[in-house]
Each structure stands twice: as C-alpha cells, then as structure tokens.
C-alpha cells in the first residue's frame, strides 16, 4: 500500500509539474546574434527563464540583421510573426513605417502595467529610437558607437606620447606623418564603416545635420544635407590622405580589410565600433592598444556620437498573456545586473545609467582602461536635433550609395563636393520612393 502511495504521489507530482510547465506562456524572440554573442544571449534568456515560472522566452537565431528583419516582415504578413524581433538601427525607419505591425515599447509597458522609467536610460542611446515626443518605440539591446583604437608601441617608437591619442583631425594628420617619417608604421590610420564612422557620426560629432526634419525623425519628407562645407572638407582630406598613404581605405560596408591593417601594425590608428574592443584586444599582434574618442576639426567643438547596433521591436498580433511576458522580460533585460554583465562581456554600451554606475562600483572601468571611452563620447553633450541619430527609409540601400560615391572620389572620378552632391541627389530619390510607398 505504501509503495502504491509513493507511486501515486510521484505520478501526481509529475502531473502537477507538467501542468505548471504547460501553464507557462511562451514568448518568441527572433535575433541575429551568432557565435559567442549568440551563446551569451541564450545564457541571458536561460537566466530569465530560471528566475520565474510564468513565462518561457524562446530565442531563435534567424541569420544576419537583414535576414532577420526580412524574415519577420514575411512572417507578419503570413500571421506567423514572433513576439520580439531584433532589428538593426538603420531598419528603424522601415519598422516605423510598417503601420499596424509594431507595438511601441512605451505603450506596451504602460498597457501591461510594467515598471518603466524612460529617464533611467542613457538619452543618447534611447534618443535614436524615440519619436518626436520622446516616446521609446523599441528596446535598446546591443548599442555601440565608433571610437579610436591606436597602437601605443608605434606611438612610442615615433616619439609620440603613447598615453595621448590625437584629439583633432589636425593632430591626427600630424601624428600620422610623424609615424610614417619615423618608420614606426607604413600608414597613419584606417577606418571601418565610411558611412557610419566618416559621414553619419562625423556629422553628428560636429553637430552638422545629416538631413532635414531632425535627420528624418520629423517625417518621411526629409532630405539629405550631408553635402555641407565641413563634410566636403573631410572627404577631400580623406582623398588627399589616401593618395599620400596617410590613410588606407578598408573597403565598402563595414570595411573588411581595415582590421588587419591595424592588427598587423601596418596602420597605427583604427576607427571602428566600440563593440570591436574584444576582437581588437584578441587580435593585436604583440602591441599595447590605446583608446580615444573620435577626432574633430579644430574649428568645431565636439558634440556627441551616435549609435549603431540593434534594438528589440515588439510585433502586433499576440495575446495579452504574451505581451505581459514581453514586458516582464524587458524589465529583466533592463536591470543593472543583466545590462552590466552584457556590456562588459560584449563591449556594447550599457543602456541605463544604473548599469554604468554598477560597472564603476565593480571597478570594471579602472581594471579595463578605455572601456568607458564610448560612454563618455556618447554622453559628452546632450543630443541635439543633429546628433540624436537618423531615421530614413531605404537606408540600408542608401548606405550602398554612400560607399559607391566614396569609391568614385578615391578613384579620382569625382571631387569630394561632387560625390556628396550626387549622394544627396541619389539618396533623396530613394527617400521619395520610400515616402510614396508608405503614405
């Protein structure tokens, strides 16, 4: 009898645990994080799932950023969309124009009664993803900004102070020439992402408009303005420096050839994402890496840089139970502990002030010099209409146009002014096409 009771109790216990498991509401999250970042993402999700029993978040890797966004749009049209999708920053305008497809985060958190204080988030991070009233549309997850990496050993060999990276473009040119003349390196600098680092961030850092209507935040009728005197001066300098070997072009898109130019000591300075930090430190061949803010021209005070990376968008079409789970998961993701851990592991920015302050109290920044350069650069000044980000439709394709015009400049087919004028003309036509398709 006792044995039967034990069997009965075991069966009852199994039934109860199974019913609890079935009672948990599933929340699906499509993402674009592969490799080590994907493993870390799954670790974060596992931590959340273990922290409570009401919801189970299921992460699904869908390929690149572009592939993930395309898959989510197709799934929405078929009525098979996930609850959450990770979308890169240049897809923001496209997501916003998908009328009826998105559930704005500020509205979701309010509707679900979740704790949500927009002022807790770093304004230069969330500003990119707010509407003109300051409402947060998506949840920042992996945000980065371009910074400067430099070879301290080369600086020392060239007679430069290895603790003093160049602050201005004028200094960067002078340092580069001294480095080359000394034989410490063959090239002064290289860069990833001409579009992101040497046009979009260059403009924001110098408080120059990228486009009208608050860089596109104010509506679909915006036009590009990146052919101003300062942008033309900078692109003309990049052409001159390329011809003289001071600068070496890393290629279109993210600049696939740029990292190796820095890792091997060919070029002394390298500008790219703050999230490249771990890769830079792992691949630098036998030299000490220094970190600095992006350079600015002497006649302009630096403003703040803008971000890249991705955010989490909530899609319409789920039931309230799933949305309550999404809101609960976002609260967990935004906690100081989770954010500080993700930031310190990945090199992406912390999205809240509390996560940054936790890293300070843990001694992380003191133990890892240069790891707070991106945060200081992003928060140097309160964002202006010119420096809170950009929001243009068709921008993934427009970045290809930026690369094409820059390559026409380098080949000598166009002057800097002509390349930028043509970029603006071609880009504006693509903006008009997007506006017509989304009226």
mmCIF file of N, CA, C and O in Angstrom, residues 73-149:
data_model
loop_
_atom_site.group_PDB
_atom_site.id
_atom_site.type_symbol
_atom_site.label_atom_id
_atom_site.label_comp_id
_atom_site.label_asym_id
_atom_site.label_seq_id
_atom_site.Cartn_x
_atom_site.Cartn_y
_atom_site.Cartn_z
ATOM 1 N N UNK A 73 9.242 40.394 -41.322
ATOM 2 C CA UNK A 73 8.224 41.058 -42.146
ATOM 3 C C UNK A 73 7.398 40.022 -42.901
ATOM 4 O O UNK A 73 6.164 40.103 -42.969
ATOM 5 N N UNK A 74 8.084 39.012 -43.467
ATOM 6 C CA UNK A 74 7.378 37.953 -44.188
ATOM 7 C C UNK A 74 6.473 37.169 -43.239
ATOM 8 O O UNK A 74 5.326 36.833 -43.590
ATOM 9 N N UNK A 75 6.957 36.891 -42.039
ATOM 10 C CA UNK A 75 6.162 36.137 -41.065
ATOM 11 C C UNK A 75 4.935 36.933 -40.627
ATOM 12 O O UNK A 75 3.847 36.376 -40.437
ATOM 13 N N UNK A 76 5.097 38.246 -40.486
ATOM 14 C CA UNK A 76 3.960 39.079 -40.087
ATOM 15 C C UNK A 76 2.861 39.032 -41.144
ATOM 16 O O UNK A 76 1.681 38.908 -40.828
ATOM 17 N N UNK A 77 3.268 39.122 -42.403
ATOM 18 C CA UNK A 77 2.280 39.068 -43.487
ATOM 19 C C UNK A 77 1.546 37.723 -43.512
ATOM 20 O O UNK A 77 0.390 37.647 -43.932
ATOM 21 N N UNK A 78 2.241 36.667 -43.058
ATOM 22 C CA UNK A 78 1.634 35.329 -43.040
ATOM 23 C C UNK A 78 0.925 35.035 -41.726
ATOM 24 O O UNK A 78 0.355 33.951 -41.561
ATOM 25 N N UNK A 79 0.954 35.992 -40.793
ATOM 26 C CA UNK A 79 0.321 35.781 -39.492
ATOM 27 C C UNK A 79 1.087 34.830 -38.599
ATOM 28 O O UNK A 79 0.506 34.211 -37.707
ATOM 29 N N UNK A 80 2.391 34.685 -38.815
ATOM 30 C CA UNK A 80 3.211 33.745 -38.041
ATOM 31 C C UNK A 80 4.396 34.453 -37.384
ATOM 32 O O UNK A 80 5.470 33.886 -37.223
ATOM 33 N N UNK A 81 4.211 35.699 -37.015
ATOM 34 C CA UNK A 81 5.302 36.522 -36.507
ATOM 35 C C UNK A 81 5.692 36.160 -35.063
ATOM 36 O O UNK A 81 4.862 35.674 -34.300
ATOM 37 N N UNK A 82 6.960 36.407 -34.696
ATOM 38 C CA UNK A 82 7.379 36.250 -33.300
ATOM 39 C C UNK A 82 6.858 37.415 -32.468
ATOM 40 O O UNK A 82 6.330 38.400 -33.006
ATOM 41 N N UNK A 83 7.011 37.319 -31.160
ATOM 42 C CA UNK A 83 6.623 38.437 -30.285
ATOM 43 C C UNK A 83 7.647 39.564 -30.366
ATOM 44 O O UNK A 83 7.291 40.748 -30.369
ATOM 45 N N UNK A 84 8.941 39.179 -30.432
ATOM 46 C CA UNK A 84 10.037 40.145 -30.407
ATOM 47 C C UNK A 84 10.962 39.864 -31.587
ATOM 48 O O UNK A 84 11.254 38.697 -31.887
ATOM 49 N N UNK A 85 11.431 40.929 -32.240
ATOM 50 C CA UNK A 85 12.426 40.753 -33.294
ATOM 51 C C UNK A 85 13.527 41.797 -33.108
ATOM 52 O O UNK A 85 13.263 42.955 -32.800
ATOM 53 N N UNK A 86 14.758 41.355 -33.289
ATOM 54 C CA UNK A 86 15.924 42.237 -33.184
ATOM 55 C C UNK A 86 16.175 42.873 -34.550
ATOM 56 O O UNK A 86 16.358 42.172 -35.540
ATOM 57 N N UNK A 87 16.175 44.217 -34.600
ATOM 58 C CA UNK A 87 16.333 44.938 -35.867
ATOM 59 C C UNK A 87 17.472 45.948 -35.733
ATOM 60 O O UNK A 87 17.534 46.689 -34.751
ATOM 61 N N UNK A 88 18.364 45.990 -36.732
ATOM 62 C CA UNK A 88 19.491 46.928 -36.663
ATOM 63 C C UNK A 88 19.021 48.365 -36.841
ATOM 64 O O UNK A 88 17.931 48.641 -37.330
ATOM 65 N N UNK A 89 19.903 49.300 -36.421
ATOM 66 C CA UNK A 89 19.476 50.691 -36.275
ATOM 67 C C UNK A 89 19.023 51.311 -37.594
ATOM 68 O O UNK A 89 18.100 52.132 -37.614
ATOM 69 N N UNK A 90 19.624 50.900 -38.720
ATOM 70 C CA UNK A 90 19.222 51.516 -39.983
ATOM 71 C C UNK A 90 17.897 50.965 -40.501
ATOM 72 O O UNK A 90 17.369 51.454 -41.496
ATOM 73 N N UNK A 91 17.334 49.984 -39.814
ATOM 74 C CA UNK A 91 15.995 49.490 -40.150
ATOM 75 C C UNK A 91 14.893 50.200 -39.393
ATOM 76 O O UNK A 91 13.706 49.886 -39.564
ATOM 77 N N UNK A 92 15.269 51.173 -38.543
ATOM 78 C CA UNK A 92 14.287 51.850 -37.688
ATOM 79 C C UNK A 92 13.201 52.531 -38.510
ATOM 80 O O UNK A 92 12.003 52.387 -38.225
ATOM 81 N N UNK A 93 13.592 53.294 -39.543
ATOM 82 C CA UNK A 93 12.608 53.988 -40.362
ATOM 83 C C UNK A 93 11.649 53.026 -41.042
ATOM 84 O O UNK A 93 10.440 53.276 -41.115
ATOM 85 N N UNK A 94 12.172 51.901 -41.504
ATOM 86 C CA UNK A 94 11.339 50.895 -42.158
ATOM 87 C C UNK A 94 10.350 50.277 -41.169
ATOM 88 O O UNK A 94 9.172 50.086 -41.484
ATOM 89 N N UNK A 95 10.816 49.973 -39.952
ATOM 90 C CA UNK A 95 9.927 49.392 -38.938
ATOM 91 C C UNK A 95 8.823 50.373 -38.554
ATOM 92 O O UNK A 95 7.657 49.995 -38.411
ATOM 93 N N UNK A 96 9.183 51.641 -38.397
ATOM 94 C CA UNK A 96 8.185 52.635 -38.017
ATOM 95 C C UNK A 96 7.114 52.797 -39.079
ATOM 96 O O UNK A 96 5.946 53.062 -38.774
ATOM 97 N N UNK A 97 7.513 52.651 -40.342
ATOM 98 C CA UNK A 97 6.565 52.834 -41.440
ATOM 99 C C UNK A 97 5.655 51.618 -41.631
ATOM 100 O O UNK A 97 4.682 51.695 -42.380
ATOM 101 N N UNK A 98 5.968 50.513 -40.960
ATOM 102 C CA UNK A 98 5.154 49.294 -41.083
ATOM 103 C C UNK A 98 3.910 49.452 -40.209
ATOM 104 O O UNK A 98 3.819 48.915 -39.108
ATOM 105 N N UNK A 99 2.965 50.227 -40.703
ATOM 106 C CA UNK A 99 1.777 50.595 -39.934
ATOM 107 C C UNK A 99 1.004 49.349 -39.478
ATOM 108 O O UNK A 99 0.747 48.447 -40.260
ATOM 109 N N UNK A 100 0.663 49.325 -38.215
ATOM 110 C CA UNK A 100 -0.091 48.213 -37.667
ATOM 111 C C UNK A 100 0.737 47.004 -37.321
ATOM 112 O O UNK A 100 0.215 46.023 -36.786
ATOM 113 N N UNK A 101 2.033 47.059 -37.605
ATOM 114 C CA UNK A 101 2.880 45.891 -37.356
ATOM 115 C C UNK A 101 3.592 45.948 -36.013
ATOM 116 O O UNK A 101 3.905 44.906 -35.436
ATOM 117 N N UNK A 102 3.864 47.156 -35.508
ATOM 118 C CA UNK A 102 4.648 47.255 -34.276
ATOM 119 C C UNK A 102 3.808 47.713 -33.097
ATOM 120 O O UNK A 102 2.811 48.418 -33.249
ATOM 121 N N UNK A 103 4.231 47.286 -31.924
ATOM 122 C CA UNK A 103 3.616 47.669 -30.657
ATOM 123 C C UNK A 103 4.689 48.493 -29.928
ATOM 124 O O UNK A 103 5.627 47.934 -29.368
ATOM 125 N N UNK A 104 4.602 49.827 -29.940
ATOM 126 C CA UNK A 104 5.658 50.654 -29.338
ATOM 127 C C UNK A 104 5.914 50.257 -27.883
ATOM 128 O O UNK A 104 4.974 50.009 -27.119
ATOM 129 N N UNK A 105 7.186 50.217 -27.515
ATOM 130 C CA UNK A 105 7.567 49.736 -26.185
ATOM 131 C C UNK A 105 6.953 50.586 -25.075
ATOM 132 O O UNK A 105 6.474 50.045 -24.070
ATOM 133 N N UNK A 106 6.958 51.913 -25.235
ATOM 134 C CA UNK A 106 6.396 52.760 -24.174
ATOM 135 C C UNK A 106 4.921 52.442 -23.951
ATOM 136 O O UNK A 106 4.433 52.436 -22.809
ATOM 137 N N UNK A 107 4.199 52.140 -25.037
ATOM 138 C CA UNK A 107 2.773 51.819 -24.943
ATOM 139 C C UNK A 107 2.580 50.431 -24.345
ATOM 140 O O UNK A 107 1.711 50.219 -23.494
ATOM 141 N N UNK A 108 3.402 49.475 -24.782
ATOM 142 C CA UNK A 108 3.339 48.117 -24.243
ATOM 143 C C UNK A 108 3.531 48.121 -22.731
ATOM 144 O O UNK A 108 2.743 47.511 -21.990
ATOM 145 N N UNK A 109 4.577 48.806 -22.258
ATOM 146 C CA UNK A 109 4.890 48.798 -20.828
ATOM 147 C C UNK A 109 3.755 49.439 -20.017
ATOM 148 O O UNK A 109 3.403 48.968 -18.930
ATOM 149 N N UNK A 110 3.165 50.501 -20.558
ATOM 150 C CA UNK A 110 2.045 51.156 -19.868
ATOM 151 C C UNK A 110 0.814 50.256 -19.866
ATOM 152 O O UNK A 110 0.158 50.074 -18.820
ATOM 153 N N UNK A 111 0.489 49.675 -21.011
ATOM 154 C CA UNK A 111 -0.693 48.815 -21.117
ATOM 155 C C UNK A 111 -0.595 47.597 -20.206
ATOM 156 O O UNK A 111 -1.607 47.129 -19.673
ATOM 157 N N UNK A 112 0.623 47.082 -20.042
ATOM 158 C CA UNK A 112 0.812 45.870 -19.237
ATOM 159 C C UNK A 112 1.083 46.189 -17.768
ATOM 160 O O UNK A 112 1.291 45.281 -16.965
ATOM 161 N N UNK A 113 1.100 47.474 -17.421
ATOM 162 C CA UNK A 113 1.321 47.861 -16.024
ATOM 163 C C UNK A 113 2.714 47.541 -15.522
ATOM 164 O O UNK A 113 2.918 47.342 -14.315
ATOM 165 N N UNK A 114 3.697 47.491 -16.434
ATOM 166 C CA UNK A 114 5.072 47.146 -16.044
ATOM 167 C C UNK A 114 5.820 48.385 -15.568
ATOM 168 O O UNK A 114 5.525 49.507 -15.985
ATOM 169 N N UNK A 115 6.782 48.172 -14.686
ATOM 170 C CA UNK A 115 7.640 49.275 -14.240
ATOM 171 C C UNK A 115 8.471 49.759 -15.425
ATOM 172 O O UNK A 115 9.139 48.967 -16.089
ATOM 173 N N UNK A 116 8.431 51.069 -15.675
ATOM 174 C CA UNK A 116 9.140 51.594 -16.836
ATOM 175 C C UNK A 116 9.406 53.076 -16.635
ATOM 176 O O UNK A 116 8.481 53.881 -16.587
ATOM 177 N N UNK A 117 10.689 53.413 -16.487
ATOM 178 C CA UNK A 117 11.087 54.803 -16.293
ATOM 179 C C UNK A 117 12.031 55.203 -17.423
ATOM 180 O O UNK A 117 13.215 54.876 -17.392
ATOM 181 N N UNK A 118 11.515 55.895 -18.439
ATOM 182 C CA UNK A 118 12.363 56.262 -19.591
ATOM 183 C C UNK A 118 13.597 57.070 -19.196
ATOM 184 O O UNK A 118 14.629 56.990 -19.865
ATOM 185 N N UNK A 119 13.513 57.822 -18.091
ATOM 186 C CA UNK A 119 14.655 58.659 -17.689
ATOM 187 C C UNK A 119 15.821 57.832 -17.162
ATOM 188 O O UNK A 119 16.922 58.341 -16.991
ATOM 189 N N UNK A 120 15.606 56.544 -16.898
ATOM 190 C CA UNK A 120 16.687 55.681 -16.399
ATOM 191 C C UNK A 120 17.652 55.284 -17.520
ATOM 192 O O UNK A 120 18.771 54.857 -17.254
ATOM 193 N N UNK A 121 17.215 55.441 -18.766
ATOM 194 C CA UNK A 121 18.022 55.021 -19.915
ATOM 195 C C UNK A 121 18.918 56.160 -20.382
ATOM 196 O O UNK A 121 18.555 57.329 -20.279
ATOM 197 N N UNK A 122 20.105 55.820 -20.894
ATOM 198 C CA UNK A 122 21.017 56.844 -21.405
ATOM 199 C C UNK A 122 20.360 57.545 -22.592
ATOM 200 O O UNK A 122 19.997 56.893 -23.575
ATOM 201 N N UNK A 123 20.200 58.870 -22.529
ATOM 202 C CA UNK A 123 19.451 59.582 -23.573
ATOM 203 C C UNK A 123 20.048 59.443 -24.966
ATOM 204 O O UNK A 123 19.319 59.394 -25.954
ATOM 205 N N UNK A 124 21.371 59.351 -25.058
ATOM 206 C CA UNK A 124 21.983 59.234 -26.381
ATOM 207 C C UNK A 124 21.802 57.840 -26.970
ATOM 208 O O UNK A 124 21.988 57.653 -28.167
ATOM 209 N N UNK A 125 21.464 56.870 -26.130
ATOM 210 C CA UNK A 125 21.150 55.531 -26.638
ATOM 211 C C UNK A 125 19.688 55.476 -27.077
ATOM 212 O O UNK A 125 19.368 55.127 -28.207
ATOM 213 N N UNK A 126 18.781 55.857 -26.177
ATOM 214 C CA UNK A 126 17.358 55.713 -26.487
ATOM 215 C C UNK A 126 16.861 56.788 -27.444
ATOM 216 O O UNK A 126 15.850 56.608 -28.115
ATOM 217 N N UNK A 127 17.585 57.934 -27.539
ATOM 218 C CA UNK A 127 17.148 59.010 -28.416
ATOM 219 C C UNK A 127 17.008 58.568 -29.858
ATOM 220 O O UNK A 127 16.157 59.076 -30.598
ATOM 221 N N UNK A 128 17.822 57.613 -30.254
ATOM 222 C CA UNK A 128 17.787 57.096 -31.622
ATOM 223 C C UNK A 128 16.460 56.399 -31.899
ATOM 224 O O UNK A 128 16.005 56.323 -33.037
ATOM 225 N N UNK A 129 15.847 55.866 -30.840
ATOM 226 C CA UNK A 129 14.683 55.003 -31.010
ATOM 227 C C UNK A 129 13.411 55.605 -30.408
ATOM 228 O O UNK A 129 12.509 54.879 -30.006
ATOM 229 N N UNK A 130 13.361 56.946 -30.312
ATOM 230 C CA UNK A 130 12.169 57.615 -29.806
ATOM 231 C C UNK A 130 11.482 58.364 -30.940
ATOM 232 O O UNK A 130 12.099 58.668 -31.965
ATOM 233 N N UNK A 131 10.202 58.673 -30.718
ATOM 234 C CA UNK A 131 9.510 59.538 -31.674
ATOM 235 C C UNK A 131 9.782 60.996 -31.305
ATOM 236 O O UNK A 131 10.549 61.276 -30.372
ATOM 237 N N UNK A 132 9.184 61.926 -32.032
ATOM 238 C CA UNK A 132 9.489 63.343 -31.803
ATOM 239 C C UNK A 132 8.977 63.839 -30.459
ATOM 240 O O UNK A 132 9.367 64.899 -30.001
ATOM 241 N N UNK A 133 8.087 63.051 -29.816
ATOM 242 C CA UNK A 133 7.624 63.403 -28.469
ATOM 243 C C UNK A 133 8.487 62.764 -27.384
ATOM 244 O O UNK A 133 8.217 62.929 -26.197
ATOM 245 N N UNK A 134 9.501 62.010 -27.795
ATOM 246 C CA UNK A 134 10.398 61.385 -26.825
ATOM 247 C C UNK A 134 9.942 60.030 -26.328
ATOM 248 O O UNK A 134 10.512 59.484 -25.378
ATOM 249 N N UNK A 135 8.916 59.447 -26.940
ATOM 250 C CA UNK A 135 8.429 58.125 -26.539
ATOM 251 C C UNK A 135 9.307 57.027 -27.138
ATOM 252 O O UNK A 135 9.625 57.058 -28.330
ATOM 253 N N UNK A 136 9.659 56.044 -26.308
ATOM 254 C CA UNK A 136 10.555 54.975 -26.741
ATOM 255 C C UNK A 136 9.779 53.932 -27.545
ATOM 256 O O UNK A 136 8.793 53.371 -27.071
ATOM 257 N N UNK A 137 10.223 53.678 -28.774
ATOM 258 C CA UNK A 137 9.495 52.796 -29.682
ATOM 259 C C UNK A 137 9.967 51.348 -29.617
ATOM 260 O O UNK A 137 9.190 50.433 -29.857
ATOM 261 N N UNK A 138 11.247 51.157 -29.343
ATOM 262 C CA UNK A 138 11.808 49.808 -29.251
ATOM 263 C C UNK A 138 12.796 49.777 -28.084
ATOM 264 O O UNK A 138 13.201 50.817 -27.583
ATOM 265 N N UNK A 139 13.156 48.579 -27.679
ATOM 266 C CA UNK A 139 14.013 48.404 -26.502
ATOM 267 C C UNK A 139 15.471 48.220 -26.921
ATOM 268 O O UNK A 139 15.809 47.225 -27.567
ATOM 269 N N UNK A 140 16.350 49.176 -26.604
ATOM 270 C CA UNK A 140 17.766 49.004 -26.949
ATOM 271 C C UNK A 140 18.328 47.732 -26.308
ATOM 272 O O UNK A 140 18.020 47.417 -25.153
ATOM 273 N N UNK A 141 19.125 47.008 -27.087
ATOM 274 C CA UNK A 141 19.749 45.786 -26.558
ATOM 275 C C UNK A 141 21.249 45.803 -26.794
ATOM 276 O O UNK A 141 22.026 45.709 -25.849
ATOM 277 N N UNK A 142 21.663 45.912 -28.046
ATOM 278 C CA UNK A 142 23.106 45.941 -28.326
ATOM 279 C C UNK A 142 23.433 47.210 -29.104
ATOM 280 O O UNK A 142 23.188 47.306 -30.289
ATOM 281 N N UNK A 143 23.919 48.203 -28.387
ATOM 282 C CA UNK A 143 24.229 49.506 -28.973
ATOM 283 C C UNK A 143 25.720 49.796 -28.859
ATOM 284 O O UNK A 143 26.326 49.536 -27.818
ATOM 285 N N UNK A 144 26.290 50.334 -29.928
ATOM 286 C CA UNK A 144 27.715 50.670 -29.927
ATOM 287 C C UNK A 144 27.899 52.008 -30.634
ATOM 288 O O UNK A 144 26.959 52.545 -31.236
ATOM 289 N N UNK A 145 29.099 52.546 -30.586
ATOM 290 C CA UNK A 145 29.427 53.778 -31.293
ATOM 291 C C UNK A 145 30.880 53.671 -31.745
ATOM 292 O O UNK A 145 31.676 52.969 -31.104
ATOM 293 N N UNK A 146 31.268 54.311 -32.836
ATOM 294 C CA UNK A 146 32.673 54.201 -33.259
ATOM 295 C C UNK A 146 33.602 54.995 -32.353
ATOM 296 O O UNK A 146 33.263 56.097 -31.903
ATOM 297 N N UNK A 147 34.753 54.419 -32.068
ATOM 298 C CA UNK A 147 35.792 55.084 -31.276
ATOM 299 C C UNK A 147 37.127 54.912 -31.996
ATOM 300 O O UNK A 147 37.200 54.280 -33.052
ATOM 301 N N UNK A 148 38.169 55.450 -31.388
ATOM 302 C CA UNK A 148 39.519 55.337 -31.953
ATOM 303 C C UNK A 148 40.339 54.310 -31.161
ATOM 304 O O UNK A 148 40.365 54.342 -29.935
ATOM 305 N N UNK A 149 40.972 53.409 -31.887
ATOM 306 C CA UNK A 149 41.960 52.489 -31.324
ATOM 307 C C UNK A 149 43.324 52.915 -31.862
ATOM 308 O O UNK A 149 43.430 53.319 -33.025
#
